[in-house]
Coordinates of C-alpha atoms in Angstrom, one line a residue:
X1 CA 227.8 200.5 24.1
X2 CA 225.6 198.4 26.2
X3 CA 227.2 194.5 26.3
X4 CA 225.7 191.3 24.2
X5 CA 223.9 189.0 26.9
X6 CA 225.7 186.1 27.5
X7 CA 224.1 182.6 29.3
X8 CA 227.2 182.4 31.0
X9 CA 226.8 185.5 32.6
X10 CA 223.5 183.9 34.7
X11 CA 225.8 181.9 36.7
X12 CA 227.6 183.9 38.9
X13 CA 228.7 181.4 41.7
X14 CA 232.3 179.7 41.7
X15 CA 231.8 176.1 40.4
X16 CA 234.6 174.2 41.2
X17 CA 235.5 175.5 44.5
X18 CA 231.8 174.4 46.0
X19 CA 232.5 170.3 45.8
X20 CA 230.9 170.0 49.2
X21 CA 227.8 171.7 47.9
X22 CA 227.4 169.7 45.1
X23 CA 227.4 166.1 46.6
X24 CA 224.5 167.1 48.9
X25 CA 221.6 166.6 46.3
X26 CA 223.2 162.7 45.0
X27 CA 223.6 161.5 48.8
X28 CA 220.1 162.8 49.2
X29 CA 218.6 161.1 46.6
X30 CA 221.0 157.8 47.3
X31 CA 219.6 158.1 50.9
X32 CA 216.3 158.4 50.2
X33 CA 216.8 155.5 47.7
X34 CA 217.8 153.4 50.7
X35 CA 214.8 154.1 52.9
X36 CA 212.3 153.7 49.9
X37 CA 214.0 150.3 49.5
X38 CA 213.5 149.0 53.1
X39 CA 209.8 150.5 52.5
X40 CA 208.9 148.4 50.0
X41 CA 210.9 145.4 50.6
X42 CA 208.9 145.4 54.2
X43 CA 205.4 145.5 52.4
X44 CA 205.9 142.8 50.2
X45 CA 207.7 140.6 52.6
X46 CA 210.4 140.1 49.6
X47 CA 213.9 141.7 49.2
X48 CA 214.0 141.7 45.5
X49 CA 210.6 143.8 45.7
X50 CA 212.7 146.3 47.7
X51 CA 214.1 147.0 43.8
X52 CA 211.2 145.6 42.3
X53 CA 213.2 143.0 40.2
X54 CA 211.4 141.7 37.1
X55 CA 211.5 138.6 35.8
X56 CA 214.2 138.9 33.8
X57 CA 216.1 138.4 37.0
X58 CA 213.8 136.1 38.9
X59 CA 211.2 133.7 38.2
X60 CA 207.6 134.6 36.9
X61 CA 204.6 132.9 35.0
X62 CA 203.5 133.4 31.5
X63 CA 199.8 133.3 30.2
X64 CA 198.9 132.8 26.8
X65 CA 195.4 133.5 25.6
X66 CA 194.9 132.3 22.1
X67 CA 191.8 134.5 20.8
X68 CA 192.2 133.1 17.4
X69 CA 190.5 135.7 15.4
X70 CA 191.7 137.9 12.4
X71 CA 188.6 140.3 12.7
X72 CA 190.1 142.0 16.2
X73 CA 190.6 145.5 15.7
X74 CA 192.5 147.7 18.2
X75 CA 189.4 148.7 20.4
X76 CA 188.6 145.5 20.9
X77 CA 192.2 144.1 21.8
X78 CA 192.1 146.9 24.2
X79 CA 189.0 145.4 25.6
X80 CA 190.2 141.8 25.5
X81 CA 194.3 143.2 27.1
X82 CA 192.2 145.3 29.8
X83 CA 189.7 142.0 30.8
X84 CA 192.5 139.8 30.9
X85 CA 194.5 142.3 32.5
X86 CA 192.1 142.8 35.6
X87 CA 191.6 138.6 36.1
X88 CA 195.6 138.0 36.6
X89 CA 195.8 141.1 39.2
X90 CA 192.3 140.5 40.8
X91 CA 192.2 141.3 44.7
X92 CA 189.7 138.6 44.8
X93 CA 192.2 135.6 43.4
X94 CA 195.1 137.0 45.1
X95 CA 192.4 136.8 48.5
X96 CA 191.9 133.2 47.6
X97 CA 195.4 132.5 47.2
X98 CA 196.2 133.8 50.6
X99 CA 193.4 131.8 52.2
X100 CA 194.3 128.8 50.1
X101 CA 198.2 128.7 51.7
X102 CA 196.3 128.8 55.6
X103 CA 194.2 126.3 54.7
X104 CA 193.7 122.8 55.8
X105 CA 194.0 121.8 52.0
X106 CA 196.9 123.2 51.8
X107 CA 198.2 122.0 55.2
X108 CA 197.3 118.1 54.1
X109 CA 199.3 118.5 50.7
X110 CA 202.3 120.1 51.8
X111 CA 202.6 119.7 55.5
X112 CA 202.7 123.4 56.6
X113 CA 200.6 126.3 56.4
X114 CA 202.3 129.7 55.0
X115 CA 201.0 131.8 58.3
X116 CA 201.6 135.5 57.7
X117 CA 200.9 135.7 53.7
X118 CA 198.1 138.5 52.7
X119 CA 196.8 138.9 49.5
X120 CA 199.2 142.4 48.5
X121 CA 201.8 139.5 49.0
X122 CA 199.7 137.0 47.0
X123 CA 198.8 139.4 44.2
X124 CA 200.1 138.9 40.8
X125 CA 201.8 142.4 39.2
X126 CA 202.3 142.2 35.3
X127 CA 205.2 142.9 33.7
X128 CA 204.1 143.2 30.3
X129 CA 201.9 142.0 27.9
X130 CA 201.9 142.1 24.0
X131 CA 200.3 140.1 20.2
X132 CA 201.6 136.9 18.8
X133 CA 200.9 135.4 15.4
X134 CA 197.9 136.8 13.7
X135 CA 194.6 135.5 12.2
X136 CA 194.1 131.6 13.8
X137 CA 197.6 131.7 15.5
X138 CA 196.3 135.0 17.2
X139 CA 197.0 135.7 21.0
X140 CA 197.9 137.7 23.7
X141 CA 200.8 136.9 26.1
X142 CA 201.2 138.3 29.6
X143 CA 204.2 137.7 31.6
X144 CA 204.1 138.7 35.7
X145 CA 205.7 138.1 38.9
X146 CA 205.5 134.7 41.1
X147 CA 204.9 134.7 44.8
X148 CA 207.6 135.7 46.6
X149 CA 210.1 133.4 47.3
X150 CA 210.0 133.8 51.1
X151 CA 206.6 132.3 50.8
X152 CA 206.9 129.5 47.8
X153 CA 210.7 128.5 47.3
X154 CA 209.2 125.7 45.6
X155 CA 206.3 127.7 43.5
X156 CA 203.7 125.5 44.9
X157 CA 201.4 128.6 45.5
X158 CA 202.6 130.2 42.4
X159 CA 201.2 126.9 41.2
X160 CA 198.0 127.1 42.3
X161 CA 197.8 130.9 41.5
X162 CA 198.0 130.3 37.7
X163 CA 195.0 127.5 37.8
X164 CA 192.9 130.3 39.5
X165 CA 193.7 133.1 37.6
X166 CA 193.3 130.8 34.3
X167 CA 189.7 130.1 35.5
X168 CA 188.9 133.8 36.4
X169 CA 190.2 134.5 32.7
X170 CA 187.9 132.0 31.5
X171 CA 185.3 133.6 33.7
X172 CA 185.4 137.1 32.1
X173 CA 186.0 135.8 29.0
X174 CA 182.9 134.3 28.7
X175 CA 181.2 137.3 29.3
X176 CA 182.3 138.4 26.0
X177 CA 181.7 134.8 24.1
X178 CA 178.1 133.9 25.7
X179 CA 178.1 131.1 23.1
X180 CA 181.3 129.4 23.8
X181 CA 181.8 126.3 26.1
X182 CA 183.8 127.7 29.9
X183 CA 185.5 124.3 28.7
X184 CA 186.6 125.4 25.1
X185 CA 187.3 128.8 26.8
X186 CA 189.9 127.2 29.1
X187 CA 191.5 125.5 26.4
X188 CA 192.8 128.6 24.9
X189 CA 194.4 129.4 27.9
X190 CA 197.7 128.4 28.6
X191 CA 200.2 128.8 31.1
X192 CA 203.9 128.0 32.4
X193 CA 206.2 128.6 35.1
X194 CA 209.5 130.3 33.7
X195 CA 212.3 130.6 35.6
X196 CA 215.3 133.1 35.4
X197 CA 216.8 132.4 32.4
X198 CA 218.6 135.3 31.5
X199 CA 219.4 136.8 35.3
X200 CA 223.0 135.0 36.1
X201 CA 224.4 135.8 32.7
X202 CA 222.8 138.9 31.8
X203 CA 224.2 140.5 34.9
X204 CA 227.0 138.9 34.5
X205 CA 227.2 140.3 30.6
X206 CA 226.2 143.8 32.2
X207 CA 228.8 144.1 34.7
X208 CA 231.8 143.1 32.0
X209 CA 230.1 145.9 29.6
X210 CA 229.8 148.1 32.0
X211 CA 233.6 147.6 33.9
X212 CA 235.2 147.6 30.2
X213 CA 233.6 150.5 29.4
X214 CA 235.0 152.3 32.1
X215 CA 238.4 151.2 31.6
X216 CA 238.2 152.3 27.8
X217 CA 237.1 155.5 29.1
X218 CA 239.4 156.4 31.7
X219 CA 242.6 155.2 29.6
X220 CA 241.0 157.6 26.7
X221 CA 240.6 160.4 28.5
X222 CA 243.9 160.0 30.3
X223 CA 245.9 159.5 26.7
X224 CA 243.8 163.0 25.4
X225 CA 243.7 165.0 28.6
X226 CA 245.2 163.7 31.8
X227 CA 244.8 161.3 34.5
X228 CA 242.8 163.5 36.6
X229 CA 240.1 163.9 33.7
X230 CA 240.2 160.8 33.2
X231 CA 239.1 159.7 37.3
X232 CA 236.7 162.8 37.6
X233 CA 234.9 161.8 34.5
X234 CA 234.9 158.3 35.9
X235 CA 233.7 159.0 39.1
X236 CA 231.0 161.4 37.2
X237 CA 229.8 158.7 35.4
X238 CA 229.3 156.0 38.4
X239 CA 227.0 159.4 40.0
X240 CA 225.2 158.7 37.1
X241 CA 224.6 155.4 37.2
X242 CA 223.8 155.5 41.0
X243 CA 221.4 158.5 40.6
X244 CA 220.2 156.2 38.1
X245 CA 219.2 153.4 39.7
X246 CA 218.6 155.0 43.1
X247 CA 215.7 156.9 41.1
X248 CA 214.5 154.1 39.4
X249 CA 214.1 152.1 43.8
X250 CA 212.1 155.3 44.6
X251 CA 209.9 155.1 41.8
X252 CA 209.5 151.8 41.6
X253 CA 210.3 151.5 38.1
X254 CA 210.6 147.6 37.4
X255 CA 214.6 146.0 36.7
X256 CA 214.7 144.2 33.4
X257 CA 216.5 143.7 30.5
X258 CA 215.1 146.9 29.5
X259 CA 217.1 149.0 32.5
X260 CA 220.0 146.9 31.6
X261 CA 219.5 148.9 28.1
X262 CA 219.0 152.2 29.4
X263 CA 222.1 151.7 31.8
X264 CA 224.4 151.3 28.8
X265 CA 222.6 154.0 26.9
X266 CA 223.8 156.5 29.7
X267 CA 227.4 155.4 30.2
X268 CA 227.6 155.7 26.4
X269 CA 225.8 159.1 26.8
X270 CA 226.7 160.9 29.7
X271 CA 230.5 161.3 28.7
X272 CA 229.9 163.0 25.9
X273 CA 229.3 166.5 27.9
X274 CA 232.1 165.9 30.2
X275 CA 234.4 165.6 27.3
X276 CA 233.6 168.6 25.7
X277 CA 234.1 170.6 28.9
X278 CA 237.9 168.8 29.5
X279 CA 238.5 170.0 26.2
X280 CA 237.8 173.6 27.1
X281 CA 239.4 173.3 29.9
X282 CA 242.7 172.1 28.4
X283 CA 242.7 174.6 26.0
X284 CA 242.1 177.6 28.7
X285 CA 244.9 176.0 30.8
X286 CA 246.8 175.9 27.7
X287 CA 246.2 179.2 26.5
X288 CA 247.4 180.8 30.5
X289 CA 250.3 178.6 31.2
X290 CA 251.9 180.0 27.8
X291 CA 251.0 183.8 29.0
X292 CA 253.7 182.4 32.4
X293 CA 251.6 183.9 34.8
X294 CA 250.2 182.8 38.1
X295 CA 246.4 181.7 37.6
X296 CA 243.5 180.6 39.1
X297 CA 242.9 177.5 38.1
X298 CA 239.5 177.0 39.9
X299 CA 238.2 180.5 37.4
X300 CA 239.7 178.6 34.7
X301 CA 237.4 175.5 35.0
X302 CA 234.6 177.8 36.0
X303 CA 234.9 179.5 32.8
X304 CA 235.8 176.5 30.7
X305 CA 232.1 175.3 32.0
X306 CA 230.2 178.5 31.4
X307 CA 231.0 178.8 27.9
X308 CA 230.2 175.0 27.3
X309 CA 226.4 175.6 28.9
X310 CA 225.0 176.2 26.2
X311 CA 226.0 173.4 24.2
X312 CA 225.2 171.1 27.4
X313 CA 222.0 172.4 28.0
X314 CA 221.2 171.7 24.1
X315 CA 222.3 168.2 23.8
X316 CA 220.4 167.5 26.8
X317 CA 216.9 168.8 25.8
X318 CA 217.2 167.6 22.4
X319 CA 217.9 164.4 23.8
X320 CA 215.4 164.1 26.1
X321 CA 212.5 165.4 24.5
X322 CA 211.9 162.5 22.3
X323 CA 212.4 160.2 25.5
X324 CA 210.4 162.4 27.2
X325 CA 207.5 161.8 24.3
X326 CA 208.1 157.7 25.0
X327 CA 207.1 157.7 28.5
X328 CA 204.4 160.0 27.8
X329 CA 202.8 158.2 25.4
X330 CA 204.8 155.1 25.6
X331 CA 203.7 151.6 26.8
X332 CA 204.5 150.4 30.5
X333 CA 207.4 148.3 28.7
X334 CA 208.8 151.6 27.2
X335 CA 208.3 153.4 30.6
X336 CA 211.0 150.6 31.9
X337 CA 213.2 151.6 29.3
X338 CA 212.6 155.6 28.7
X339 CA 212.1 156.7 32.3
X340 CA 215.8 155.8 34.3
X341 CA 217.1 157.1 31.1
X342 CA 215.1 160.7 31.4
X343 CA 216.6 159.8 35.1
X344 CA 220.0 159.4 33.3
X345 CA 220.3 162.5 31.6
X346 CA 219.8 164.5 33.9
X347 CA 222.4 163.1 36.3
X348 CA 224.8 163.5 33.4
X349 CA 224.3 166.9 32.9
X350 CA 224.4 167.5 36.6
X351 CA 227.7 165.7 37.0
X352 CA 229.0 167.3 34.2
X353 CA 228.4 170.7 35.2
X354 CA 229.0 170.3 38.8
X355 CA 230.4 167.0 39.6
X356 CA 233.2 166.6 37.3
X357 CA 235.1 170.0 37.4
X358 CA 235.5 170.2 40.6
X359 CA 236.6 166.6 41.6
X360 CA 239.1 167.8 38.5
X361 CA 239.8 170.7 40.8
X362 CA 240.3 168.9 44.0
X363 CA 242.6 165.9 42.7
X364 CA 244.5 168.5 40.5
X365 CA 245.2 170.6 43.2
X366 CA 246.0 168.4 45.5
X367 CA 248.7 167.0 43.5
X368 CA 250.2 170.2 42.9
X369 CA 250.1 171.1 46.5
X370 CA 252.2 166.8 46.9
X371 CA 254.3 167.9 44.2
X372 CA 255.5 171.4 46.0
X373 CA 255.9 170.5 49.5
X374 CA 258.5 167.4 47.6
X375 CA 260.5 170.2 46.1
X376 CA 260.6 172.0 48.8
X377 CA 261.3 169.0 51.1
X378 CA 264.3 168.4 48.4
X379 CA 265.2 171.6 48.4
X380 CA 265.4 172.0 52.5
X381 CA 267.9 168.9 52.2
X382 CA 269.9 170.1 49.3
X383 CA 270.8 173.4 51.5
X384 CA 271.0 171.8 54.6
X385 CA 275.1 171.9 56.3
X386 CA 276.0 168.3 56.3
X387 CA 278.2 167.3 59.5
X388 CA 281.3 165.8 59.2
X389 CA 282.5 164.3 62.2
X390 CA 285.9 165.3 64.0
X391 CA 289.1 164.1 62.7
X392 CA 290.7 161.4 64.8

C-alpha cells in the first residue's frame, strides 16, 4: 500500500542541530541593515535620515490648504493632492533653498553662510497627506520633514522653506483658479513649524510595552513549558523585531507612530507559532521519557516542528495576505504600517521554525551536559578513599 504524502516529509534536513546555519541569513540582513544605514545617513548629511525618522520623532512642518469647496469629487482631489504634492517636493524650491543659505542675504541676517548644503539636503519629503472638514471647512493637510538639523538647529532655513513652498503652491494653484487673486490664493494657505511632540514619550511608552511584554512572555512560557522555552522564544522574538527594523533601514520605510504599531502587532503575533511548536514538543518529550528509553532529543524537536508546518505555514499566509492587499493597494501611510509587518511575519515564522528550536536544543543540552559532569564530579568524591592521617 503505497504511503499518504505528508508535508513533513519535504523536509528532510535535521533542524535543530544546524543553529550555526540558521543565524547566517539574520546577521546578513542586520549587516546589510548597517551599511544601508551609513549609505543614506551620508547622502543626506543627517543621522536620523540613516533610519529615515519621521516626524513623529523629530521636527517637521505642516501645510494646510483650505480649498473650501463641497463640489470636489475624488478625481479632482487627486488633481489638487498631486499639484500640491509636486510644489512642497519641487527640485526647483529645494534649489533655491540651497542657494538662499550661501547667499549674502542669508549671510547679513544670520551671520554665516551654511557652505556644503545641496538641494537633495534642502528638499522637502512628505510624510503624509490627508482631508479635513468638508464643504467651506474643506482642506487638505500635508505634513513633511524639516531641514536637517546639521544644517538648521534653529529652523531658520526650514523657515524660509515653508514661505517658498507656500508661494509655489499658490503658483500652481492658480493655474487651476485663473480667476482668483495669487493674494486670496495665499490666504488659504497656511503653515506651521511642529516640533516633536510625541518622540520622548512615545518611545519611552514603546520601550515599557515592549520590555513588559517580554517579561509576561518569558515568565508564561516558563510557568507552562520551561525556562529554556521560555529564553528561546524570547530571544526568537527580539530576531524578529531586529529583522524588523533592519528591513524597514534598507528599504527605507519611514519610522512613525505607525512602525511603533506594527512593532507591537508582531511581538503580540510572532509568539503565537512558537507556542504551538513548545507544546508539541513537550508533549513528544513527554510521551518518550515515559517509554524510559534513551532518545534523541534533537529528532524529537525536529519532529515536534514538522508536524506543526502546516499549521505555521497557514497562519502565516492567512495572515499576510490581507496585509499583503494593504500595501498593494494601500496609501503611503498604510505602507508605513503594513510593510515592516509583512517584514514581521515572516521573521516570525522563520524564527519559529528555525530559530527557536534549536536555541531550545542548545541551552537544553547544555544544561544536561552541567548537570552530568556535577553528578559525576559528586560521584568521583563520594568514592574517593579519604586519608586519615597517622596516629600519634
Amino acid at each position: 500500500m503505497k504511503k499518504r504524502f505528508e508535508l513533513e516529509d519535504l523536509i528532510k534536513f535535521p533542524i535543530a542541530k544546524n543553529i550555526k546555519f540558521w543565524v547566517i541569513a539574520p546577521v546578513v540582513i542586520i549587516v546589510l541593515a548597517g551599511i544601508m544605514f551609513g549609505v543614506f545617513a551620508g547622502i543626506y548629511k543627517d543621522v536620523n535620515k540613516g533610519m529615515n525618522i519621521g516626524i513623529d520623532f523629530a521636527c517637521g512642518s505642516l501645510v494646510t490648504v483650505a480649498l473650501g469647496d463641497s463640489t470636489l469629487t475624488d478625481a479632482t482631489y487627486s488633481d489638487y493632492e498631486k499639484l500640491i504634492s509636486d510644489a512642497i517636493e519641487s527640485e526647483e524650491n529645494a534649489q533655491k533653498v540651497a542657494d538662499y543659505a550661501v547667499s549674502e542675504e542669508y549671510e547679513t541676517l544670520y551671520g554665516k553662510k551654511l557652505e556644503g548644503i545641496t538641494a537633495t539636503i534642502a528638499q522637502a519629503h512628505i510624510t503624509y497627506s490627508q482631508t479635513s472638514g468638508t464643504g467651506e471647512d474643506y482642506a487638505i493637510v500635508f505634513k513633511y520633514d524639516n531641514v536637517s538639523k546639521s544644517y538648521d538647529a534653529d529652523n531658520t532655513l526650514s523657515a524660509y522653506r515653508n514661505k517658498v513652498i507656500k508661494e509655489s503652491i499658490a503658483e500652481a494653484l492658480q493655474e487651476k483658479m485663473p480667476d482668483a487673486d495669487l493674494d486670496e490664493i495665499e490666504s488659504l494657505i497656511t503653515y506651521e513649524n511642529i516640533g516633536a511632540t510625541a518622540s520622548a514619550e512615545l518611545i519611552k511608552t514603546a520601550v515599557i510595552c515592549l520590555s513588559v511584554s517580554l517579561a509576561l512572555i518569558l515568565i508564561y512560557i516558563i510557568i507552562r513549558f520551561e525556562v529554556w522555552s521560555g529564553l528561546a522564544a524570547v530571544i526568537a522574538l527580539m530576531h524578529d523585531v531586529a529583522i524588523l527594523v533592519a528591513m524597514t533601514i534598507i528599504c527605507h520605510i519611514q519610522v512613525n507612530s505607525a512602525f511603533v504599531a506594527a512593532i507591537i502587532t508582531i511581538v503580540s503575533y510572532s509568539i503565537n507559532n512558537t507556542i504551538v511548536i513548545f507544546d508539541r514538543v513537550r508533549e513528544n518529550l513527554k510521551a518518550q521519557r515515559k517509554l524510559n528509553a534513551k532518545f534523541d532529543k534533537a529528532q524529537v524537536l525536529d519532529h515536534s516542528v514538522k508536524q506543526t508546518l502546516l499549521r505555521s505555514i497557514n497562519s502565516t499566509v492567512t495572515t499576510m495576505v490581507p496585509i499583503v492587499i494593504f500595501a498593494i493597494f494601500g496609501s503611503s501611510t498604510v505602507n508605513e504600517f503594513a510593510l515592516p509587518v509583512i517584514f514581521g511575519l515572516i521573521a516570525g515564522f522563520y524564527s519559529s521554525m528555525f530559530i527557536s528550536p534549536s536555541l531550545y536544543y542548545v541551552m537544553s543540552n547544555a544544561w544536561d551536559k552541567y548537570k552530568t559532569n556535577k553528578k559525576e564530579q559528586k560521584k568521583e568524591q563520594s568514592t574517593k578513599p579519604k586519608y586519615v592521617g597517622a596516629k600519634q
